[in-house]
Short mmCIF file of C-alpha atoms and ligand atoms in Angstrom, two decimals:
data_model
loop_
_atom_site.label_atom_id
_atom_site.label_comp_id
_atom_site.label_asym_id
_atom_site.label_seq_id
_atom_site.Cartn_x
_atom_site.Cartn_y
_atom_site.Cartn_z
CA UNK A 1199 -0.10 -0.01 -0.04
CA UNK A 1200 1.16 3.55 -0.82
CA UNK A 1201 2.89 5.52 1.83
CA UNK A 1202 0.71 8.56 2.57
CA UNK A 1203 2.37 12.02 2.65
CA UNK A 1204 1.24 14.26 5.55
CA UNK A 1205 2.41 17.65 6.68
CA UNK A 1206 6.12 17.05 5.76
CA UNK A 1207 6.14 13.51 7.14
CA UNK A 1208 5.44 9.95 5.92
CA UNK A 1209 2.80 7.54 7.04
CA UNK A 1210 4.19 4.03 6.23
CA UNK A 1211 1.93 0.97 5.71
CA UNK A 1212 4.17 -1.64 4.31
CA UNK A 1213 7.24 -3.05 6.05
CA UNK A 1214 6.84 -0.51 8.73
CA UNK A 1215 9.21 -2.06 11.20
CA UNK A 1216 11.90 -2.15 8.52
CA UNK A 1217 11.14 1.48 7.71
CA UNK A 1218 11.56 2.20 11.30
CA UNK A 1219 14.76 0.66 11.67
CA UNK A 1220 15.95 2.56 8.54
CA UNK A 1221 14.59 5.85 9.83
CA UNK A 1222 16.55 5.56 13.20
CA UNK A 1223 19.68 4.56 11.44
CA UNK A 1224 19.36 7.72 9.17
CA UNK A 1225 18.43 10.09 11.96
CA UNK A 1226 21.86 9.54 13.83
CA UNK A 1227 20.01 9.92 16.99
CA UNK A 1228 21.99 10.29 20.21
CA UNK A 1229 19.64 7.86 21.93
CA UNK A 1230 16.20 6.28 21.21
CA UNK A 1231 13.32 5.98 23.76
CA UNK A 1232 10.33 3.74 23.18
CA UNK A 1233 7.29 4.73 25.31
CA UNK A 1234 4.86 1.84 25.79
CA UNK A 1235 2.00 0.88 28.20
CA UNK A 1236 1.71 -2.44 30.03
CA UNK A 1237 -0.27 -4.01 27.26
CA UNK A 1238 1.71 -2.66 24.40
CA UNK A 1239 4.83 -3.51 26.25
CA UNK A 1240 3.49 -7.14 26.25
CA UNK A 1241 1.94 -7.43 22.86
CA UNK A 1242 3.70 -5.06 20.47
CA UNK A 1243 7.01 -4.29 21.62
CA UNK A 1244 8.51 -7.91 21.04
CA UNK A 1245 7.57 -7.32 17.23
CA UNK A 1246 9.58 -4.05 17.28
CA UNK A 1247 12.46 -5.10 19.30
CA UNK A 1248 13.18 -8.25 17.33
CA UNK A 1249 14.28 -5.89 14.47
CA UNK A 1250 15.30 -2.84 16.41
CA UNK A 1251 17.84 -4.98 18.30
CA UNK A 1252 20.53 -4.16 15.66
CA UNK A 1253 20.73 -0.85 17.54
CA UNK A 1254 22.22 -0.69 20.95
CA UNK A 1255 21.44 2.67 22.40
CA UNK A 1256 17.67 2.46 23.07
CA UNK A 1257 15.75 2.51 26.28
CA UNK A 1258 12.22 1.43 27.20
CA UNK A 1259 9.81 3.76 29.35
CA UNK A 1260 6.65 2.05 30.32
CA UNK A 1261 3.42 3.68 32.03
CA UNK A 1262 0.39 2.22 33.27
CA UNK A 1263 -2.33 1.54 30.74
CA UNK A 1264 -5.35 3.62 30.27
CA UNK A 1265 -6.77 7.24 30.19
CA UNK A 1266 -5.76 7.74 33.97
CA UNK A 1267 -2.02 7.89 32.79
CA UNK A 1268 -2.73 10.77 30.29
CA UNK A 1269 -1.90 13.31 33.04
CA UNK A 1270 0.74 15.89 33.72
CA UNK A 1271 2.06 13.88 36.70
CA UNK A 1272 2.90 10.93 34.39
CA UNK A 1273 4.56 13.61 31.95
CA UNK A 1274 6.75 14.94 34.85
CA UNK A 1275 7.68 11.17 35.56
CA UNK A 1276 8.73 10.64 31.86
CA UNK A 1277 10.61 14.06 31.71
CA UNK A 1278 12.52 13.15 34.86
CA UNK A 1279 13.51 9.77 33.33
CA UNK A 1280 14.59 11.53 30.23
CA UNK A 1281 16.78 13.74 32.46
CA UNK A 1282 18.32 10.80 34.37
CA UNK A 1283 18.99 9.07 31.16
CA UNK A 1284 20.88 12.32 30.10
CA UNK A 1285 18.74 12.65 27.01
CA UNK A 1286 19.89 15.54 24.84
CA UNK A 1287 18.13 17.37 22.10
CA UNK A 1288 19.03 14.93 19.34
CA UNK A 1289 17.35 11.95 20.83
CA UNK A 1290 14.25 10.26 19.38
CA UNK A 1291 11.07 9.12 21.10
CA UNK A 1292 9.13 6.34 19.64
CA UNK A 1293 5.40 6.25 20.85
CA UNK A 1294 4.24 2.69 20.71
CA UNK A 1295 0.77 2.51 21.88
CA UNK A 1296 -2.90 3.73 21.52
CA UNK A 1297 -4.07 7.36 21.49
CA UNK A 1298 -3.09 7.77 25.29
CA UNK A 1299 0.54 6.81 24.42
CA UNK A 1300 0.67 8.93 21.08
CA UNK A 1301 -1.02 11.91 22.69
CA UNK A 1302 1.17 11.99 25.78
CA UNK A 1303 4.35 10.80 24.17
CA UNK A 1304 3.88 13.57 21.44
CA UNK A 1305 3.27 16.21 24.16
CA UNK A 1306 6.37 15.08 26.35
CA UNK A 1307 8.69 15.07 23.40
CA UNK A 1308 7.34 18.49 21.79
CA UNK A 1309 8.21 20.11 25.11
CA UNK A 1310 11.19 18.51 26.40
CA UNK A 1311 14.16 20.70 25.77
CA UNK A 1312 11.76 22.78 23.64
CA UNK A 1313 11.23 19.75 21.46
CA UNK A 1314 12.89 16.72 20.37
CA UNK A 1315 11.92 14.40 17.43
CA UNK A 1316 9.32 11.87 17.80
CA UNK A 1317 7.44 9.28 15.78
CA UNK A 1318 4.20 7.32 16.37
CA UNK A 1319 3.57 3.64 16.15
CA UNK A 1320 -0.10 3.30 16.79
CA UNK A 1321 -1.30 0.07 18.28
CA UNK A 1322 -5.02 0.51 18.48
CA UNK A 1323 -7.46 0.86 15.59
CA UNK A 1324 -8.58 4.36 17.15
CA UNK A 1325 -4.95 5.60 17.33
CA UNK A 1326 -4.20 4.32 13.69
CA UNK A 1327 -7.19 6.01 12.02
CA UNK A 1328 -7.51 8.93 14.22
CA UNK A 1329 -5.26 10.02 17.07
CA UNK A 1330 -1.91 9.37 15.22
CA UNK A 1331 -2.94 11.65 12.38
CA UNK A 1332 -3.28 15.48 12.60
CA UNK A 1333 -0.60 16.56 14.95
CA UNK A 1334 -2.55 17.15 18.18
CA UNK A 1335 -0.77 16.06 21.37
CA UNK A 1336 -1.94 16.62 24.86
CA UNK A 1337 -2.92 15.51 28.30
CA UNK A 1338 -5.85 15.77 30.74
CA UNK A 1339 -5.86 17.90 33.74
CA UNK A 1340 -8.50 17.62 36.66
CA UNK A 1341 -10.45 15.26 34.42
CA UNK A 1342 -10.77 17.85 31.66
CA UNK A 1343 -9.71 15.97 28.49
CA UNK A 1344 -6.76 17.28 26.29
CA UNK A 1345 -6.95 20.75 27.91
CA UNK A 1346 -3.06 21.06 27.84
CA UNK A 1347 -1.26 20.34 24.54
CA UNK A 1348 0.35 21.41 21.53
CA UNK A 1349 -0.01 21.05 17.77
CA UNK A 1350 3.20 19.15 16.84
CA UNK A 1351 3.60 16.89 13.90
CA UNK A 1352 5.65 13.67 14.35
CA UNK A 1353 8.66 12.92 12.05
CA UNK A 1354 6.89 9.76 10.78
CA UNK A 1355 4.05 7.38 11.51
CA UNK A 1356 4.34 3.53 11.15
CA UNK A 1357 1.24 1.55 10.84
CA UNK A 1358 1.58 -2.12 11.61
CA UNK A 1359 -1.60 -4.24 10.91
CA UNK A 1360 -0.40 -7.17 13.18
CA UNK A 1361 -0.85 -5.03 16.28
CA UNK A 1362 -4.54 -5.11 15.80
CA UNK A 1363 -4.57 -8.88 16.32
CA UNK A 1364 -4.19 -8.75 19.99
CA UNK A 1365 -6.86 -5.96 20.55
CA UNK A 1366 -10.15 -6.88 22.48
CA UNK A 1367 -13.09 -6.56 20.17
CA UNK A 1368 -14.59 -3.54 22.02
CA UNK A 1369 -11.42 -1.56 21.07
CA UNK A 1370 -11.89 -2.66 17.53
CA UNK A 1371 -15.51 -1.39 17.62
CA UNK A 1372 -14.28 1.82 19.17
CA UNK A 1373 -12.00 2.58 16.22
CA UNK A 1374 -14.39 1.36 13.75
CA UNK A 1375 -16.90 4.25 14.48
CA UNK A 1376 -14.48 6.75 13.28
CA UNK A 1377 -13.85 4.78 10.02
CA UNK A 1378 -17.55 4.49 9.46
CA UNK A 1379 -17.65 8.30 10.21
CA UNK A 1380 -15.15 8.92 7.54
CA UNK A 1381 -17.29 7.28 4.86
CA UNK A 1382 -20.37 9.12 6.05
CA UNK A 1383 -18.87 12.49 5.97
CA UNK A 1384 -17.07 12.24 2.51
CA UNK A 1385 -16.85 8.95 0.82
CA UNK A 1386 -20.22 6.96 0.05
CA UNK A 1387 -18.14 4.38 -1.89
CA UNK A 1388 -16.17 3.75 1.22
CA UNK A 1389 -19.17 3.51 3.37
CA UNK A 1390 -20.69 1.01 1.20
CA UNK A 1391 -17.38 -0.99 1.21
CA UNK A 1392 -17.38 -0.98 4.95
CA UNK A 1393 -21.00 -1.85 5.22
CA UNK A 1394 -20.32 -5.13 3.29
CA UNK A 1395 -16.91 -5.95 4.81
CA UNK A 1396 -16.00 -8.36 7.62
CA UNK A 1397 -15.01 -5.88 10.27
CA UNK A 1398 -14.03 -8.19 13.03
CA UNK A 1399 -10.51 -6.78 12.38
CA UNK A 1400 -10.87 -4.36 9.47
CA UNK A 1401 -8.50 -5.17 6.54
CA UNK A 1402 -5.43 -2.92 6.07
CA UNK A 1403 -6.91 -1.44 2.79
CA UNK A 1404 -9.66 0.01 4.97
CA UNK A 1405 -7.27 1.30 7.58
CA UNK A 1406 -5.41 3.02 4.76
CA UNK A 1407 -8.58 4.66 3.37
CA UNK A 1408 -9.54 6.06 6.71
CA UNK A 1409 -6.06 7.45 7.25
CA UNK A 1410 -6.05 8.99 3.73
CA UNK A 1411 -9.54 10.79 4.67
CA UNK A 1412 -8.43 12.04 8.03
CA UNK A 1413 -5.06 13.28 6.39
CA UNK A 1414 -6.79 15.10 3.61
CA UNK A 1415 -9.17 16.90 6.00
CA UNK A 1416 -6.34 17.97 8.56
CA UNK A 1417 -3.90 18.96 5.86
CA UNK A 1418 -6.48 21.22 4.33
CA UNK A 1419 -7.66 22.74 7.64
CA UNK A 1420 -4.95 22.30 10.28
CA UNK A 1421 -6.32 24.83 12.71
CA UNK A 1422 -9.99 23.67 12.71
CA UNK A 1423 -11.68 26.61 10.82
CA UNK A 1424 -13.70 24.83 8.26
CA UNK A 1425 -13.49 21.38 6.68
CA UNK A 1426 -12.00 19.92 9.95
CA UNK A 1427 -15.27 20.38 11.52
CA UNK A 1428 -16.63 17.64 9.42
CA UNK A 1429 -14.73 15.27 11.71
CA UNK A 1430 -17.32 16.33 14.41
CA UNK A 1431 -20.15 14.48 12.99
CA UNK A 1432 -21.82 12.27 15.71
CA UNK A 1433 -19.53 14.05 18.27
CA UNK A 1434 -22.01 16.72 19.65
CA UNK A 1435 -24.33 14.12 20.98
CA UNK A 1436 -21.76 11.44 21.19
CA UNK A 1437 -19.42 13.36 23.53
CA UNK A 1438 -22.24 14.13 26.02
CA UNK A 1439 -23.36 10.60 25.97
CA UNK A 1440 -19.82 9.58 26.47
CA UNK A 1441 -19.21 11.77 29.29
CA UNK A 1442 -22.58 10.88 30.99
CA UNK A 1443 -21.63 7.29 30.82
CA UNK A 1444 -18.21 7.79 32.27
CA UNK A 1445 -19.71 9.48 35.36
CA UNK A 1446 -22.61 7.09 35.87
CA UNK A 1447 -21.80 3.54 34.66
CA UNK A 1448 -19.47 1.04 36.04
CA UNK A 1449 -19.06 -0.46 32.70
CA UNK A 1450 -18.92 2.71 30.71
CA UNK A 1451 -19.20 3.27 26.87
CA UNK A 1452 -16.05 3.56 24.88
CA UNK A 1453 -15.60 6.67 22.82
CA UNK A 1454 -16.55 4.93 19.51
CA UNK A 1455 -19.51 3.29 21.11
CA UNK A 1456 -20.75 6.75 22.21
CA UNK A 1457 -19.97 8.20 18.82
CA UNK A 1458 -21.99 5.40 17.19
CA UNK A 1459 -24.99 6.57 19.26
CA UNK A 1460 -24.09 10.16 18.33
CA UNK A 1461 -24.07 9.40 14.75
CA UNK A 1462 -27.53 7.77 14.80
CA UNK A 1463 -28.96 10.86 16.73
CA UNK A 1464 -27.29 13.38 14.22
CA UNK A 1465 -28.31 11.38 11.33
CA UNK A 1466 -31.94 11.74 12.54
CA UNK A 1467 -31.30 15.50 12.92
CA UNK A 1468 -29.83 15.57 9.46
CA UNK A 1469 -33.05 13.88 8.24
CA UNK A 1470 -35.27 16.42 10.12
CA UNK A 1471 -33.24 19.67 9.47
CA UNK A 1472 -31.27 19.29 6.15
CA UNK A 1473 -33.04 16.91 4.13
CA UNK A 1474 -31.02 13.47 4.61
CA UNK A 1475 -33.29 11.23 2.59
CA UNK A 1476 -35.37 8.83 4.78
CA UNK A 1477 -33.92 5.67 3.11
CA UNK A 1478 -30.33 7.04 4.02
CA UNK A 1479 -31.32 7.57 7.77
CA UNK A 1480 -32.81 4.13 7.82
CA UNK A 1481 -29.57 2.64 6.46
CA UNK A 1482 -27.18 4.43 8.64
CA UNK A 1483 -29.41 3.55 11.75
CA UNK A 1484 -29.52 -0.20 10.56
CA UNK A 1485 -25.81 -0.49 10.02
CA UNK A 1486 -24.68 1.16 13.26
CA UNK A 1487 -27.37 -0.68 15.46
CA UNK A 1488 -26.17 -4.03 13.94
CA UNK A 1489 -22.58 -3.40 14.88
CA UNK A 1490 -23.10 -1.74 18.33
CA UNK A 1491 -24.96 -2.97 21.29
CA UNK A 1492 -27.95 -0.99 22.47
CA UNK A 1493 -27.53 1.34 25.28
CA UNK A 1494 -30.29 2.61 27.52
CA UNK A 1495 -30.84 6.41 27.53
CA UNK A 1496 -33.79 7.47 29.65
CA UNK A 1497 -35.85 10.59 29.12
CA UNK A 1498 -34.80 11.58 32.68
CA UNK A 1499 -31.14 11.97 31.51
CA UNK A 1500 -31.81 14.31 28.64
CA UNK A 1501 -31.51 17.54 30.77
CA UNK A 1502 -27.97 16.53 32.02
CA UNK A 1503 -27.20 15.48 28.46
CA UNK A 1504 -28.15 18.85 27.07
CA UNK A 1505 -26.17 20.48 29.79
CA UNK A 1506 -23.02 18.50 28.75
CA UNK A 1507 -23.67 19.51 25.09
CA UNK A 1508 -23.76 23.16 26.10
CA UNK A 1509 -20.32 22.82 27.58
CA UNK A 1510 -18.78 21.36 24.45
CA UNK A 1511 -15.83 23.50 23.16
CA UNK A 1512 -17.03 23.46 19.61
CA UNK A 1513 -20.11 25.90 20.67
CA UNK A 1514 -20.25 29.58 20.03
CA UNK A 1515 -22.60 31.84 22.09
CA UNK A 1516 -24.13 29.16 23.88
CA UNK A 1517 -25.70 27.77 20.60
CA UNK A 1518 -25.20 24.10 19.88
CA UNK A 1519 -23.65 23.59 16.65
CA UNK A 1520 -23.70 20.31 14.92
CA UNK A 1521 -21.96 18.81 11.75
CA UNK A 1522 -24.78 16.95 9.95
CA UNK A 1523 -25.31 15.24 6.68
CA UNK A 1524 -27.24 16.26 3.54
CA UNK A 1525 -26.30 12.68 2.11
CA UNK A 1526 -24.31 9.75 2.92
CA UNK A 1527 -20.85 11.06 1.86
CA UNK A 1528 -21.70 14.70 2.15
CA UNK A 1529 -21.38 16.75 5.33
CA UNK A 1530 -22.88 20.13 6.23
CA UNK A 1531 -21.16 22.26 9.15
CA UNK A 1532 -22.49 24.80 11.64
CA UNK A 1533 -26.08 23.72 11.96
CA UNK A 1534 -27.76 25.07 15.07
CA UNK A 1535 -29.85 22.63 16.94
CA UNK A 1536 -32.40 23.46 19.73
CA UNK A 1537 -32.73 21.44 23.05
CA UNK A 1538 -36.12 19.95 21.71
CA UNK A 1539 -34.43 18.76 18.49
CA UNK A 1540 -31.43 17.18 20.41
CA UNK A 1541 -33.90 15.44 22.86
CA UNK A 1542 -35.93 14.27 20.12
CA UNK A 1543 -32.83 12.82 18.39
CA UNK A 1544 -32.09 11.08 21.62
CA UNK A 1545 -35.71 9.68 21.82
CA UNK A 1546 -35.35 8.36 18.30
CA UNK A 1547 -32.32 6.25 19.32
CA UNK A 1548 -34.37 5.09 22.46
CA UNK A 1549 -37.08 3.69 20.41
CA UNK A 1550 -35.01 1.58 18.18
P1 NAD B 1122 -5.53 3.57 24.80
O1 NAD B 1122 -4.29 4.18 24.30
O2 NAD B 1122 -5.87 3.73 26.18
O3 NAD B 1122 -5.64 2.09 24.36
C1 NAD B 1122 -6.65 1.33 24.85
C2 NAD B 1122 -6.39 -0.03 25.52
O4 NAD B 1122 -5.79 -0.86 24.48
C3 NAD B 1122 -5.24 0.25 26.57
O5 NAD B 1122 -5.53 -0.55 27.64
C4 NAD B 1122 -4.06 -0.19 25.90
O6 NAD B 1122 -3.08 -0.66 26.76
C5 NAD B 1122 -4.50 -1.29 24.98
N1 NAD B 1122 -3.84 -1.64 23.89
C6 NAD B 1122 -3.11 -0.80 23.00
N2 NAD B 1122 -2.76 -1.42 21.97
C7 NAD B 1122 -2.96 -2.80 22.17
C8 NAD B 1122 -2.87 -3.88 21.40
N3 NAD B 1122 -2.07 -3.88 20.12
N4 NAD B 1122 -3.17 -5.27 21.75
C9 NAD B 1122 -3.89 -5.12 23.12
N5 NAD B 1122 -4.13 -4.20 23.88
C10 NAD B 1122 -3.61 -2.92 23.57
O7 NAD B 1122 -6.66 4.48 23.99
P2 NAD B 1122 -7.18 4.56 22.61
O8 NAD B 1122 -8.49 3.94 22.40
O9 NAD B 1122 -6.13 3.96 21.74
O10 NAD B 1122 -7.26 6.02 22.46
C11 NAD B 1122 -8.00 6.93 23.28
C12 NAD B 1122 -7.25 8.24 23.44
O11 NAD B 1122 -6.91 8.87 22.17
C13 NAD B 1122 -7.85 9.30 24.29
O12 NAD B 1122 -7.16 9.89 25.26
C14 NAD B 1122 -8.23 10.44 23.07
O13 NAD B 1122 -8.27 11.72 23.66
C15 NAD B 1122 -7.21 10.30 22.17
N6 NAD B 1122 -7.40 10.67 20.72
C16 NAD B 1122 -6.52 11.64 20.37
C17 NAD B 1122 -6.83 12.19 19.00
C18 NAD B 1122 -5.97 13.06 18.41
O14 NAD B 1122 -6.29 13.68 17.35
N7 NAD B 1122 -4.86 13.41 19.00
C19 NAD B 1122 -7.84 11.64 18.27
C20 NAD B 1122 -8.70 10.72 18.90
C21 NAD B 1122 -8.45 10.14 20.20
ZN1 ZN B 1123 -13.91 10.76 17.86
#
């Protein structure tokens, strides 16, 4: 598969680990650090190490798995380790993990000594099709997601499809929601392909197409002024449902599970407000509800969910602004939705 060119850096798909070894050799780095979490240390690092062992100057930094690690305290821990190792400005950080590791590793590297080189090796579907592309780095503070961070591009991204084999199925579904979104916002043919494919572990060609779409969008609009808003489809309602579930459910929804619900609600809004045809709403609803388990959202939660939507950083002047669809494959940004409309969309989901 073709290497995808992003903002001055390549995204490799074929022989990625060999490409990584070549990249490291060429870069003449004083030292190489691999950032992992417990799971990627166990499942992914051995694949990389087997080939990277030709180099002798690399060290591994491992953090606990999960969003709880994506904090400034963990960053301080990593910065201190870099200092202890005597890391200078010409060292390299390899972020080997899901979105938590790529976001946090990117942030640590982009600030250590005002910035050292870093590359991503995303190991979850979500981080392959979303988090590793676009140059956003960051950490959470006081439970506020991604509140501190930078826009810094990696020097390269290396996609390895083998990594996905050890991912739990719920993690696959989480990344899949973003892939389906890519089809819905700008490529009907890709949506049709996804709809009819075996998605237990999506084929590398499908991952490649999603990365291509996300990359085109972020290259055209690096600072989120226009077309990048297309990526928000499903995320106004979805983020509120995700946050609510994080606060209230023991076994809370993953990001993608929440976005799948958000996409059904926002497809309904698209149908009511901007003419998404009935048949296309029915199709989106049926594909998403056959892939994702039903989640109970009672009317009594609507007020809180609406309150969460109002806090969304995408809003301006207290109005709730959604990215909707005029057709499958065609998005429309900046649609103001009222509280009644948003609650009705949640009722549509609840009656499925
Ligand atoms: P994650 O990094 O926490 O990974 C999910 C779980 O899977 C973890 O327990 C991890 O240890 C495990 N894991 C990772 N790779 C594995 C493998 N190959 N086999 C088995 N287990 C594996 O989370 P995520 O879902 O990848 O990403 C979520 C994060 O990404 C959030 O913090 C979100 O804010 C961020 N994100 C960032 C962007 C961006 O543009 N920067 C975009 C989307 C999401
Ligand atoms: Zn998302």
